[in-house]
Amino acid sequence: LSKACVFGLKLFGAPEDQFLYRKSKAMSYYPNSGAYGAPGANYGPPGNAPAAPGYGGYPPASVGPPGSLPPQGVPQQGFPAPQMGGGYNAPPATAPAPAYGAYNPAAAAPGSAFPAFRPPGAPAGPPGGPSGLPPASNYGAPGGPAPSNAPPASGRPSGVTFFSTSSGTPVPATAPAPSMMPPSSMPGGPPTGFGGPPMGGPPPPSGFGGVGGGMPPPPSGMSVNIPPPGPPGTGMPAGPYGSGGMSPAHVPGPPTMGAPGAPGTPHGGAAYGGGGLYGNQNPNSMQGMPTAFDSGTNLAGQGALPAGAAGAAGAAGANASGQPPLCLIDEMDLSIQCNPKFLRATVGKIVASQAAATNTRLPLGLVCKPMAGDVGTDNEDIEVVDFGATGIVRCKRCRTYINPYVTWADNGRRWRCNICGMQNDVPSTYFSHLDNNGQRRDRDQRPELSRASVEFVAPGDYMVRPPQPAVYFFVIDVSEPAIASGMLQHTANAIKAALDDIPGGDRTQIGFITFDAHIHFYNLNAKLTSPHMLVVSDVTDVILPLPEDILVNLAESRAVVEALLDALPTMFKQQHASPTSCTGPALNAAKRVIQHMGGKLVLFQSSLPTIGEGALKMRDNPRLLGSDKEHTLLNAEDPFYKTAAIEFSRVQISVDTYLFSGQYTDLATLSVLSKYTSGSTYYYPAFLAQRDSAKYEHELHHNLVRATAFEAVMRVRATRGIRFSNFYGNYFIRGTDLLALPNCTSDSSFSLDMAYDETVLSAQAITIQAALLYTSAAGERRIRVHTMVIPVCATAAEMTESLDIDCTMNLLAKQAVEIAQKTGMENARQRVNQTTVDIMRSSRVVSGGAGGAPGQYGMPQQAAPVQIPNCLLLLPLYSMSLQKSPVVRGGTDTRIDERAYFQQLLLNMDIEESKVFIYPRMFSLHDMTADTGLPSDNADTDDEVPTAGPNSVRLPAILNLSYERLSTNGLFLLENGHDLFMWIGRGVNPAIISTLFGVNSLEGADMSLLKINPDNSDFSSRVDAVINALRQDRARYMQLHFIREGDGYAEAYFARYLIEDRANFSGGGMSYTEYHAHVTRAVSGMPGIN
């Protein structure tokens, strides 16, 4: 803006050196206020404070008598003040004042507290006033002290630094205030397009294209939606920024389908018109989102206040930074805690000092699983609240939802937000008196005030269209590899078995597309006796035949759908199948079918896409494995799939990807479809029906019937002073902090990095609130809210001692994956190792003084023992295990598709899953106790005995992950959260083999086809119960692999999970004993082990 203005002024011959520009804080705006609306419409009688709903234009005459101060809460600088010529509280100027707050010296009156600039040649004002300003004694009452809002004696606004446009250097504070050429003095008037503030005035808000703002014109060929002019004297457009419109600081929040917001909501949905500011909508745009689900303001103190908020905040008092005070921890009921399965932080306390937190090197963050435990449309831990006509009670400033940690004032008539500190009025229909403890008397009867997790019924202003039915659309590869492997047969079986349990009831919609070298559509009209196939051969320009009959109601067309699923496996066996597949065109066709509703799209892919858009090339290069270039293969090469995924997310379509090829599939590229649409990726390398069908059908059935939220968006808020700097999981982020989730399931998990926004936290407790707005499968719009509180402590030691090691490792692992994908596996392993050393070094307490001090004859003393908090005792073990896991391990034994799959899997794991994935569990089966494998209800309860499954089945003893713990006459089970491995020693008792497998010997047996017979004996039934209990605790079906001692490759693959032994790759050559010694030496400052 500055360069543009200087350029315009140079056109008219003005010397550049005469003009100065300034850098200042962002301006504040007021939502719900008619900002820039009718002048002075809401100010009330002269001299009174502004009344609700908020600020209009405010001509000086309507503010108060001459000599009085502006009303409390009205900004003194940086606010576009139409007709401000006489300053605040001065009689209005006789001539129209320059727009946007230009200073009119002729209209300046003594006592005006506003003018900060003096045009060249303007009168200097009363004697003693610097740069045309009246002396300080003239502010407010005659002879009284200068008010806090008075300009400084230097004549320039406080907190503003001036810079020379020619040299770019600051102008000394002793220099005179910058002068400004009024527009009227410019030959020919101001330059075209400079309708905004004069030179040196406050910059217009971002996004004001061509509206009073000095924004350069759009590129040629781009259309611009210019709003009509607003009320006279405002200098602002009508519509979204006019009277009763939307504040420019409040762009509508969550993304949906592009429809305008409901009338009467805080932010008009049509703020930017149908096509965005310049033509087509940016996929990152917030346009068209539910208007009530907005983000509120920036809690750093630069956001806007709603109607009446400024006065409320002022009445409540403010701290030194001008912010309202936050709730005190003594006023919060910390006995109410959020269930850790929903929200779980890496620390139980957070230190107030940013520097102290940085020195601990602890990863600060949290893991959020918003729908944990959901079954169908219900969750036994969540109560539903309907506010009815009252409307959902939220903070008017930051939009935080009412929760158990807010505090009350004025006998219950006001409540203080625990996120931003603002006091809000309590609706009359929500009022309740307070008890002797300052809590509402009806607290126990209101779930939102007595429970940390609650769900609100969303009113109409939280949706931009009626809730859509659940949509399930299947895009199935029917090429030759899909038929030969048996994938097509088992896909049809699993879908048919799930039809009765698919969410949505009678409203559910379903459809199918199959593809090879062509695209096959299916007419599923309920009036047909059998489905009709329609083939489109031209994949470069796909047409939709009979679009209204491709997506049908499942209940009405159930018979036709089942007939199609029965016929699919044989339909393509009877004809010569093509070995190629046109995945990209098939996806585009599917989007066109369901984009008006959104929903779930399930893609089944058996080979590398080779035809049409999205065709991929074989880029697998074994020479790159284990090298510093390997990470280039872990990033998508073809932008088609990312572009398609973002478009899917925009129209509320989630994509689940199933991959089956035994050859290179470029999983890193294809998984992008799920990554940006909040879907899931499944991988069955070299799918073989006899071996993999059970796992595949179970996972597909679970995916289709699990609790699913549609058209969802999520935002996580934190108390002022804390922000979220990074997110991990499958989502597409809109704006800066809104996660767009076309589908959110009971398995969806997200991790977030936390960072400080203040050098020293002003809060005594940090509140974190996660809000998920979604449409349930039953067609109801709901808002699920989880709120947790983290106390603020004084010392770093307190924070370190409160560390949650499992949550910390979840966050650290996801950070390592991100580093591996950007810079390589070696850098990721080094980062994990260095973080471990730094954490332990910062937390150490050395007994007997510092180790290594000079001793007798100058020889160093033996290092004193290092003592670390108990919560960090397992950190070296978990750190080494993570470095040897498939996501970042070195060497050449991990295929690129396998690594890409496990990285995507880890990025979406919750804490319980990542815990066993990072450090697997190994059990001894051959010597199980008599009660192992039985529910705890049938045996004496012992907290030291691990259990699994909903029935708390007792597990066998857990062993260290070392080959030394295996014995040739033993039977061992290993779980890593994704697979189960049973290692069978050569010398195991033949009776165990016989009772488990029904054979006398395993010599010559095909281990991939081996199965446990649970009915043979009590031992076999208890082993089977242990395996099933472990599977019930995991979202993915853990396939059981049998490993016989001495079986070459199979045993080598199993040995990768024995992480306490040495591994054969660079950086993995240490056993756990050696690695622990290495970390200890590094912490003590002694040379480590190379």
mmCIF file of N, CA and C in Angstrom, residues 16 44 214 276 307 340 478 505 663 809 886 940 985:
data_model
loop_
_atom_site.group_PDB
_atom_site.id
_atom_site.type_symbol
_atom_site.label_atom_id
_atom_site.label_comp_id
_atom_site.label_asym_id
_atom_site.label_seq_id
_atom_site.Cartn_x
_atom_site.Cartn_y
_atom_site.Cartn_z
ATOM 1 N N GLU A 16 9.104 12.516 -3.034
ATOM 2 C CA GLU A 16 8.920 11.301 -2.242
ATOM 3 C C GLU A 16 9.352 11.485 -0.799
ATOM 4 N N GLY A 44 -26.789 6.879 20.958
ATOM 5 C CA GLY A 44 -27.629 7.374 22.033
ATOM 6 C C GLY A 44 -27.446 8.864 22.271
ATOM 7 N N GLY A 214 -7.070 1.554 -1.266
ATOM 8 C CA GLY A 214 -5.757 1.632 -1.857
ATOM 9 C C GLY A 214 -5.225 0.297 -2.317
ATOM 10 N N GLY A 276 -16.311 -15.584 -4.664
ATOM 11 C CA GLY A 276 -15.112 -15.099 -3.989
ATOM 12 C C GLY A 276 -14.795 -13.675 -4.418
ATOM 13 N N ALA A 307 -21.137 -6.395 19.642
ATOM 14 C CA ALA A 307 -21.923 -5.291 20.157
ATOM 15 C C ALA A 307 -21.941 -5.284 21.662
ATOM 16 N N PRO A 340 -9.737 -38.761 29.122
ATOM 17 C CA PRO A 340 -8.530 -38.720 28.270
ATOM 18 C C PRO A 340 -8.677 -39.422 26.942
ATOM 19 N N VAL A 478 -11.957 -53.443 -11.635
ATOM 20 C CA VAL A 478 -12.297 -54.787 -12.127
ATOM 21 C C VAL A 478 -11.305 -55.229 -13.200
ATOM 22 N N GLY A 505 -30.062 -45.316 8.082
ATOM 23 C CA GLY A 505 -31.446 -45.774 8.062
ATOM 24 C C GLY A 505 -32.058 -45.738 6.671
ATOM 25 N N GLN A 663 2.854 -55.391 -6.714
ATOM 26 C CA GLN A 663 3.881 -54.581 -7.348
ATOM 27 C C GLN A 663 3.813 -53.159 -6.803
ATOM 28 N N MET A 809 5.183 -39.537 23.249
ATOM 29 C CA MET A 809 5.733 -40.349 22.166
ATOM 30 C C MET A 809 4.830 -40.326 20.943
ATOM 31 N N PRO A 886 9.273 -49.233 11.391
ATOM 32 C CA PRO A 886 9.236 -49.138 9.919
ATOM 33 C C PRO A 886 9.100 -47.731 9.380
ATOM 34 N N ASP A 940 -9.670 -63.667 40.285
ATOM 35 C CA ASP A 940 -9.315 -62.599 41.220
ATOM 36 C C ASP A 940 -8.691 -61.437 40.449
ATOM 37 N N GLY A 985 8.739 -72.351 18.418
ATOM 38 C CA GLY A 985 10.055 -72.965 18.502
ATOM 39 C C GLY A 985 10.054 -74.368 17.921
#
